[in-house]
């Protein structure tokens, strides 16, 4: 009897973990409505963010013309090449919080004469302003992407911002256009995306929404469209789930804005945790927090719909990504973190959510491009490594400017202890050549998930696939072992009469192309 009781107790102890392995594969039925696509997935959903923070700009992008690292006019060639490969569509700069302390005139003219400044937000370091407006515009031209400049509202003036727009975009004769010419650039640039401050509720001035709405209206009155340039003015939007902020901005300033930004990080502020040392609880927590992006977008969109049913105003998720403790031994103010397979799945989920809400979400920018937070690239002197997140952007770039295909999908659960989340995330699009692209993430770190898909309104005869996965949830690329997490050819799908069936390995991101 004692033996029997011990056995029963042992089985009971196992139950929670067995439960966490359970999986209902009768779900995961996907319907792709291939003849119902109406909205284009803007390429700008795949944008990036680069702040004067840690080694994002200095060291990550800019090493100067005298560097032994190969550059084009001081900008790293390897980084440019890697980002061109994933078709970077736009780049937000110079912040973040830094933007509301930045005075652009400090960053133009002969480099040796530019004043040094203290980066009060990020590590208190002194920087020499060698990377300024001309260098940023050069970087965007090398990338082949659109600039997205965030102006200084918090500690700047309307005049300063107005002059920056004039400096960049005015073709006629004026003090600022002449200054630009004197600094070596005859033709104006084209700059569409313009942020009017950053996080006005926090580091951008600690304003109340009513006050900022008026400040925004005042600033944009003086931001002119110098033909043929047309500004797309983006207001500092809510932090996470501050729906009241969105309400006030839409009500008080709606007609004056083109875009409203939203910042949401996958982070537990009370316990950020390590980027690389985590267990399944840490994996699950991050997946669950990431999925909250869907609710956020939908609820902010509901508020926006009330004031803008025609969806003229874009929701601009211009800061998203994971935020962990910095790597041991690095400057806490530099926000340098490693990037694992977990981050790759986070990126896949977020990008699927953005695609799915492309009718309202017109731009998104991962934080940040190089060496900061959920970076797609890490550098160390002359070395460069592509992170798992980079590879997700590579797999997903096919969605850029494709037509979003509405889907119906009910996912199986991924359960851990007493909690559960959907195990599979998916989105689909059709490109200009008629090819259908389906990107899927399996959030379950143990169980494969079979997805059975019905394609409505079209038929396909060929498919190919690529997958990103690894043996361990903590797998990552280092300077010593840069190819630990790499995309590979994927053979786990087959065509059926009505669509296709795919077996997603555990903890994976898969991209399928169907013709
Ligand atoms: O991306 C790091 C910081 O996070 C940005 O500077 C700020 O906008 C946000 O709070």
XYZ file of C-alpha atoms and ligand atoms in Angstrom:
525
model
C 0.000 0.000 0.000
C 2.826 2.335 0.936
C 4.416 1.542 -2.447
C 1.147 2.313 -4.234
C 0.775 5.656 -2.442
C 4.327 6.604 -3.366
C 3.564 5.764 -6.989
C 0.361 7.835 -6.986
C 2.233 10.751 -5.411
C 4.953 10.505 -8.035
C 2.401 10.494 -10.882
C 0.638 13.506 -9.343
C 3.910 15.410 -9.189
C 4.406 14.719 -12.877
C 0.956 15.915 -13.863
C 1.673 19.641 -14.244
C 4.587 18.996 -16.541
C 2.673 16.377 -18.526
C -0.130 18.869 -18.854
C 2.279 21.443 -20.187
C 3.223 18.978 -22.947
C -0.377 18.333 -23.923
C -1.410 19.688 -27.299
C -4.702 19.764 -29.139
C -3.914 19.259 -32.780
C -7.586 19.188 -33.725
C -7.232 22.953 -33.590
C -4.706 24.748 -35.791
C -7.098 24.794 -38.734
C -6.186 27.727 -40.913
C -8.300 29.266 -43.651
C -6.540 31.722 -45.934
C -8.926 33.869 -47.946
C -6.689 34.433 -50.932
C -9.345 36.310 -52.925
C -10.255 38.682 -50.099
C -7.077 40.755 -49.777
C -7.763 44.490 -49.615
C -4.989 46.104 -47.623
C -1.319 46.491 -48.397
C 1.246 45.613 -45.747
C 3.354 48.734 -45.774
C 7.053 47.999 -46.023
C 7.389 50.499 -43.193
C 6.139 47.889 -40.723
C 9.660 46.485 -41.057
C 11.404 49.691 -39.931
C 14.259 50.142 -37.494
C 15.230 52.567 -34.781
C 18.707 53.931 -34.070
C 19.335 56.177 -31.108
C 22.438 57.862 -29.795
C 22.554 55.208 -27.118
C 25.437 52.930 -26.197
C 27.035 51.594 -29.355
C 24.084 51.825 -31.679
C 25.389 54.820 -33.627
C 28.968 55.191 -32.402
C 30.771 51.916 -33.067
C 27.723 50.164 -34.479
C 27.181 52.341 -37.513
C 29.636 55.212 -37.381
C 33.334 54.492 -36.892
C 34.674 57.547 -38.715
C 36.593 58.004 -41.907
C 39.958 57.161 -40.352
C 38.857 53.785 -38.984
C 40.636 50.572 -39.997
C 37.161 49.025 -40.313
C 36.005 49.248 -43.953
C 33.610 52.169 -44.373
C 31.987 54.395 -46.909
C 32.508 57.920 -45.612
C 32.865 56.684 -42.026
C 29.819 54.359 -42.074
C 30.468 50.622 -41.618
C 30.201 48.719 -44.889
C 29.356 45.382 -43.237
C 26.387 46.825 -41.344
C 25.060 48.613 -44.425
C 25.322 45.467 -46.509
C 23.519 43.356 -43.894
C 20.648 45.816 -43.532
C 20.250 46.245 -47.287
C 19.860 42.468 -47.452
C 16.754 42.594 -45.246
C 15.409 45.609 -47.163
C 15.362 48.083 -44.301
C 12.561 50.471 -45.325
C 13.038 53.346 -42.871
C 15.211 54.355 -39.977
C 14.130 56.406 -36.964
C 16.735 58.746 -35.459
C 18.197 60.343 -33.251
C 15.985 59.028 -30.407
C 14.153 58.021 -28.236
C 14.768 60.047 -25.146
C 17.927 61.423 -26.732
C 15.825 63.240 -29.350
C 14.374 65.603 -26.755
C 17.856 66.705 -25.678
C 19.321 66.918 -29.181
C 20.027 70.228 -30.860
C 20.595 69.451 -34.519
C 22.792 72.469 -35.230
C 25.426 70.901 -32.957
C 25.705 68.119 -35.519
C 26.303 69.994 -38.790
C 29.326 71.763 -40.247
C 32.998 70.715 -40.089
C 33.251 67.825 -37.630
C 36.248 69.202 -35.777
C 34.269 72.321 -34.900
C 31.187 70.567 -33.611
C 30.658 70.888 -29.859
C 30.818 67.866 -27.590
C 27.699 67.110 -25.594
C 26.809 64.912 -22.649
C 24.304 62.163 -23.336
C 22.346 62.638 -20.134
C 19.893 59.816 -20.785
C 22.284 57.065 -21.681
C 25.352 56.542 -19.523
C 26.278 60.209 -19.108
C 28.995 59.856 -21.723
C 30.396 62.741 -23.727
C 29.939 62.486 -27.478
C 31.534 64.563 -30.172
C 28.556 65.021 -32.517
C 30.491 63.557 -35.420
C 27.379 61.702 -36.469
C 24.835 64.390 -37.340
C 22.273 65.261 -39.973
C 24.469 64.793 -43.064
C 25.874 61.509 -41.765
C 22.374 60.229 -40.970
C 21.060 61.156 -44.393
C 24.108 59.507 -45.958
C 23.395 56.374 -43.919
C 19.791 56.293 -45.174
C 20.977 56.747 -48.748
C 23.447 53.888 -48.324
C 20.672 51.700 -46.904
C 18.271 52.821 -49.621
C 15.710 53.568 -46.893
C 13.554 56.527 -45.879
C 14.651 58.694 -42.963
C 12.338 59.139 -40.000
C 13.535 62.066 -37.926
C 12.292 62.683 -34.418
C 12.471 66.374 -33.499
C 13.068 67.913 -30.113
C 9.933 69.168 -28.372
C 10.959 68.580 -24.754
C 13.940 70.951 -24.606
C 13.808 72.448 -28.104
C 11.936 75.272 -29.723
C 9.489 75.526 -32.570
C 11.988 77.674 -34.425
C 14.686 75.014 -34.081
C 12.431 72.308 -35.473
C 11.120 74.535 -38.243
C 14.686 75.342 -39.264
C 15.650 71.671 -39.324
C 12.836 70.941 -41.776
C 13.896 73.935 -43.867
C 17.561 72.862 -43.759
C 16.717 69.376 -44.946
C 13.988 69.960 -47.496
C 13.924 73.524 -48.890
C 15.197 73.928 -52.421
C 15.042 77.743 -52.701
C 17.204 80.435 -51.215
C 16.870 80.769 -47.470
C 19.188 80.971 -44.468
C 18.862 77.256 -43.719
C 19.037 76.045 -47.329
C 22.132 78.215 -47.796
C 23.673 76.776 -44.644
C 23.065 73.269 -45.986
C 24.791 74.223 -49.230
C 27.704 75.734 -47.319
C 27.969 72.398 -45.501
C 28.364 70.549 -48.773
C 24.883 69.493 -49.857
C 23.284 71.402 -52.729
C 20.084 69.496 -53.244
C 17.501 69.175 -50.520
C 16.699 65.733 -49.242
C 13.314 64.147 -49.199
C 12.171 63.618 -45.606
C 8.630 62.456 -45.114
C 8.430 60.965 -41.644
C 8.673 63.507 -38.860
C 8.203 62.800 -35.166
C 7.077 65.762 -33.094
C 8.819 64.785 -29.887
C 9.229 61.390 -28.230
C 7.404 60.020 -25.201
C 5.995 63.430 -24.309
C 4.437 61.740 -21.250
C 7.916 60.865 -19.935
C 11.468 61.762 -20.955
C 10.057 64.047 -23.660
C 8.775 66.634 -21.194
C 6.549 64.866 -18.654
C 3.491 66.470 -20.193
C -0.149 65.759 -19.682
C -1.987 64.616 -22.793
C -4.143 67.766 -22.983
C -1.068 69.977 -22.785
C 0.904 67.942 -25.322
C -2.038 67.957 -27.750
C -1.846 71.757 -27.780
C 1.947 71.763 -27.998
C 1.708 69.389 -30.955
C -0.807 71.612 -32.714
C 1.435 74.621 -32.169
C 4.622 72.923 -33.431
C 3.077 71.484 -36.575
C 1.673 74.868 -37.542
C 5.243 75.865 -38.395
C 6.466 72.642 -39.991
C 6.099 73.438 -43.675
C 5.822 71.254 -46.726
C 8.511 72.613 -49.012
C 7.488 71.320 -52.442
C 7.661 68.542 -53.403
C 8.356 67.313 -49.846
C 5.287 66.343 -47.837
C 5.657 65.787 -44.120
C 3.945 62.877 -42.411
C 3.661 64.256 -38.869
C 3.768 61.733 -36.082
C 2.624 62.649 -32.591
C 4.080 61.139 -29.478
C 1.503 58.551 -28.592
C 0.624 56.412 -25.628
C 2.816 54.337 -23.433
C 1.557 50.766 -23.496
C -2.113 50.713 -22.530
C -2.698 54.420 -21.850
C -5.879 54.495 -23.883
C -6.827 57.845 -22.386
C -3.744 59.401 -24.017
C -4.877 58.159 -27.429
C -8.390 59.442 -26.760
C -7.153 62.940 -25.913
C -4.730 63.159 -28.821
C -7.300 61.977 -31.336
C -9.961 64.287 -29.927
C -7.842 67.414 -29.545
C -5.263 67.052 -32.312
C -6.607 64.342 -34.640
C -6.987 66.521 -37.747
C -3.420 67.806 -37.376
C -1.626 64.507 -37.219
C -0.832 61.822 -39.768
C 0.487 59.244 -37.356
C 0.239 58.459 -33.668
C 3.102 56.544 -32.166
C 2.809 53.636 -29.741
C 5.654 52.271 -27.626
C 5.441 48.818 -26.190
C 8.344 46.733 -24.986
C 8.271 43.064 -24.030
C 9.618 43.616 -20.540
C 8.919 42.902 -16.916
C 10.184 46.104 -15.311
C 10.286 44.502 -11.862
C 12.408 41.589 -13.035
C 13.871 42.056 -16.482
C 15.827 38.817 -16.380
C 18.783 37.699 -18.434
C 18.739 37.692 -22.230
C 20.383 34.272 -22.373
C 19.986 32.548 -18.991
C 16.339 31.590 -18.663
C 14.141 28.554 -18.285
C 10.719 27.685 -19.664
C 9.047 30.047 -17.208
C 11.127 32.888 -18.653
C 10.312 31.757 -22.180
C 6.567 31.583 -21.476
C 6.491 34.961 -19.732
C 8.124 36.677 -22.702
C 5.783 34.991 -25.213
C 2.739 36.012 -23.212
C 3.885 39.608 -22.851
C 4.586 39.791 -26.559
C 1.103 38.575 -27.444
C -0.300 41.542 -25.505
C 0.728 43.673 -28.502
C -2.387 42.409 -30.294
C -4.728 43.633 -27.575
C -2.925 46.962 -27.390
C -3.187 47.603 -31.103
C -6.814 46.578 -31.193
C -7.831 48.721 -28.244
C -5.919 51.796 -29.377
C -7.393 51.261 -32.846
C -10.886 51.153 -31.383
C -10.311 54.564 -29.826
C -8.843 55.883 -33.077
C -11.787 54.496 -35.064
C -14.162 56.696 -33.090
C -12.439 59.854 -34.324
C -11.048 58.566 -37.593
C -13.320 55.855 -39.015
C -11.705 56.254 -42.435
C -8.350 55.248 -40.923
C -6.471 58.260 -42.243
C -4.226 58.386 -39.182
C -1.658 55.642 -38.918
C -0.728 53.855 -35.719
C 3.061 53.948 -35.676
C 4.587 51.358 -33.329
C 7.944 53.076 -33.454
C 9.485 51.313 -30.459
C 8.979 47.600 -29.852
C 11.102 44.668 -28.793
C 12.488 42.808 -25.819
C 14.222 44.539 -22.928
C 16.342 42.469 -20.511
C 19.155 43.078 -18.051
C 22.284 44.265 -19.845
C 25.006 41.712 -20.521
C 27.182 41.245 -17.425
C 30.081 43.681 -17.295
C 28.608 46.161 -19.770
C 27.550 49.744 -19.044
C 23.977 49.641 -17.644
C 23.229 52.850 -19.554
C 24.105 51.244 -22.900
C 21.280 48.652 -22.928
C 23.449 46.034 -24.630
C 21.822 42.595 -24.595
C 22.277 39.273 -26.391
C 19.571 37.869 -28.604
C 18.362 34.260 -28.636
C 15.874 32.056 -30.399
C 13.333 33.457 -27.906
C 13.813 36.912 -29.425
C 13.413 35.480 -32.910
C 10.000 34.082 -31.980
C 9.095 37.414 -30.351
C 9.953 39.181 -33.607
C 7.918 36.679 -35.626
C 4.869 37.140 -33.380
C 5.053 40.931 -33.443
C 5.505 41.103 -37.203
C 2.539 38.747 -37.695
C 0.468 41.037 -35.468
C 1.532 44.143 -37.416
C 0.746 42.460 -40.746
C -2.672 41.436 -39.463
C -3.462 45.007 -38.402
C -1.928 46.713 -41.430
C -5.091 48.642 -42.103
C -4.293 50.837 -39.083
C -0.641 50.079 -38.340
C 1.363 51.914 -40.993
C 4.815 51.792 -39.502
C 6.765 49.933 -36.837
C 10.354 50.211 -35.676
C 12.215 47.596 -33.738
C 14.302 48.920 -30.840
C 17.053 49.077 -31.774
C 18.997 48.383 -34.947
C 22.531 47.661 -33.684
C 23.944 46.804 -30.220
C 20.946 48.063 -28.224
C 17.970 46.073 -26.843
C 16.538 43.630 -29.419
C 19.228 44.381 -31.970
C 19.337 42.704 -35.346
C 23.101 43.197 -35.439
C 25.807 43.102 -32.775
C 29.278 44.498 -33.374
C 32.564 44.266 -31.520
C 35.270 46.403 -33.069
C 35.641 45.042 -36.620
C 33.473 41.972 -35.939
C 29.779 41.757 -36.712
C 27.220 39.100 -35.887
C 23.671 38.710 -37.176
C 21.220 37.870 -34.412
C 18.299 35.409 -34.651
C 16.016 38.450 -34.855
C 17.870 39.553 -37.998
C 17.033 36.236 -39.634
C 13.336 36.691 -38.886
C 13.391 40.052 -40.669
C 15.046 38.249 -43.560
C 12.357 35.542 -43.646
C 9.537 38.075 -43.356
C 10.760 40.701 -45.842
C 8.547 39.078 -48.510
C 5.515 40.628 -46.811
C 6.729 44.153 -47.565
C 4.195 45.891 -49.880
C 2.298 42.615 -50.367
C -1.476 42.381 -50.011
C -2.529 41.153 -46.600
C -4.673 38.019 -46.848
C -7.373 37.716 -44.180
C -7.280 34.437 -42.312
C -9.425 32.463 -39.903
C -7.428 30.573 -37.361
C -7.913 29.002 -33.990
C -4.653 27.972 -32.429
C -3.971 25.042 -30.147
C -2.856 26.046 -26.671
C 0.589 26.127 -25.242
C 0.113 25.560 -21.519
C 2.493 25.942 -18.679
C 1.412 25.192 -15.143
C -1.987 26.838 -14.796
C -1.561 29.323 -17.623
C -1.988 29.020 -21.368
C -1.453 31.031 -24.552
C -1.995 30.310 -28.246
C 0.766 28.026 -29.493
C 0.815 29.256 -33.077
C 1.029 32.723 -34.577
C 0.444 33.242 -38.297
C -0.028 35.826 -41.042
C -0.310 35.626 -44.816
C 0.093 37.889 -47.815
C 0.184 37.798 -51.596
C 2.918 39.631 -53.458
C 2.686 41.466 -56.777
C 3.706 38.297 -58.639
C 0.849 36.348 -57.113
C 2.965 34.276 -54.717
C 1.428 33.606 -51.321
C 3.620 33.997 -48.252
C 2.676 32.466 -44.942
C 4.775 33.050 -41.827
C 4.167 30.911 -38.760
C 5.685 30.724 -35.289
C 5.399 27.786 -32.948
C 5.646 29.204 -29.437
C 5.654 25.802 -27.793
C 9.211 24.884 -26.832
C 8.427 21.143 -26.598
C 5.636 20.164 -28.962
C 5.502 20.356 -32.723
C 2.249 21.816 -34.025
C 0.539 20.574 -37.156
C -1.356 23.291 -39.039
C -3.871 22.279 -41.692
C -4.553 25.083 -44.128
C -7.341 25.594 -46.601
C -6.666 28.063 -49.370
C -9.844 29.753 -50.546
C -10.082 31.581 -53.856
C -6.930 30.154 -55.392
C -4.992 26.973 -55.845
C -1.285 26.290 -55.620
C 0.966 23.670 -57.106
C 4.361 24.471 -55.670
C 5.791 25.545 -52.379
C 9.113 26.142 -50.713
C 9.952 26.936 -47.116
C 12.587 28.173 -44.724
C 12.832 27.671 -40.989
C 14.612 29.234 -38.059
C 15.001 27.065 -34.996
C 17.649 25.557 -32.723
C 18.049 22.777 -30.192
C 17.926 25.052 -27.151
C 15.552 27.883 -26.349
C 18.591 29.907 -25.273
C 20.542 29.363 -28.527
C 22.230 32.503 -29.823
C 24.984 33.713 -32.099
C 28.251 35.026 -30.703
C 31.344 36.571 -32.253
C 33.077 33.234 -31.722
C 30.155 31.114 -32.992
C 28.148 33.364 -35.297
C 26.138 30.618 -37.030
C 24.435 28.831 -34.125
C 20.997 30.077 -35.158
C 20.651 30.163 -38.925
C 17.724 29.799 -41.308
C 17.581 26.491 -43.150
C 15.535 24.911 -45.912
C 12.236 23.581 -44.574
C 10.679 20.353 -45.784
C 7.924 19.927 -43.225
C 5.013 20.986 -45.421
C 3.000 19.229 -48.124
C 0.311 20.301 -50.513
C -3.172 18.872 -50.027
C -6.105 19.077 -52.412
C -7.478 22.171 -50.753
C -4.323 23.837 -49.449
C -1.414 22.560 -47.446
C -0.413 20.974 -44.205
C 2.623 21.977 -42.243
C 4.275 20.416 -39.214
C 5.909 23.203 -37.253
C 8.759 21.980 -35.095
C 8.735 23.226 -31.530
C 10.143 26.756 -30.940
C 10.391 27.668 -34.579
C 9.671 30.383 -37.105
C 8.697 29.129 -40.567
C 8.155 31.025 -43.816
C 6.324 29.307 -46.667
C 6.038 30.497 -50.234
C 3.242 29.032 -52.355
C 2.614 29.407 -56.079
O 14.765 52.514 -26.645
C 15.201 52.976 -25.412
C 14.289 54.044 -24.839
O 13.041 53.496 -24.547
C 13.978 55.205 -25.747
O 14.964 56.170 -25.722
C 12.707 55.726 -25.165
O 11.900 56.356 -26.130
C 12.049 54.501 -24.575
O 11.595 54.730 -23.295
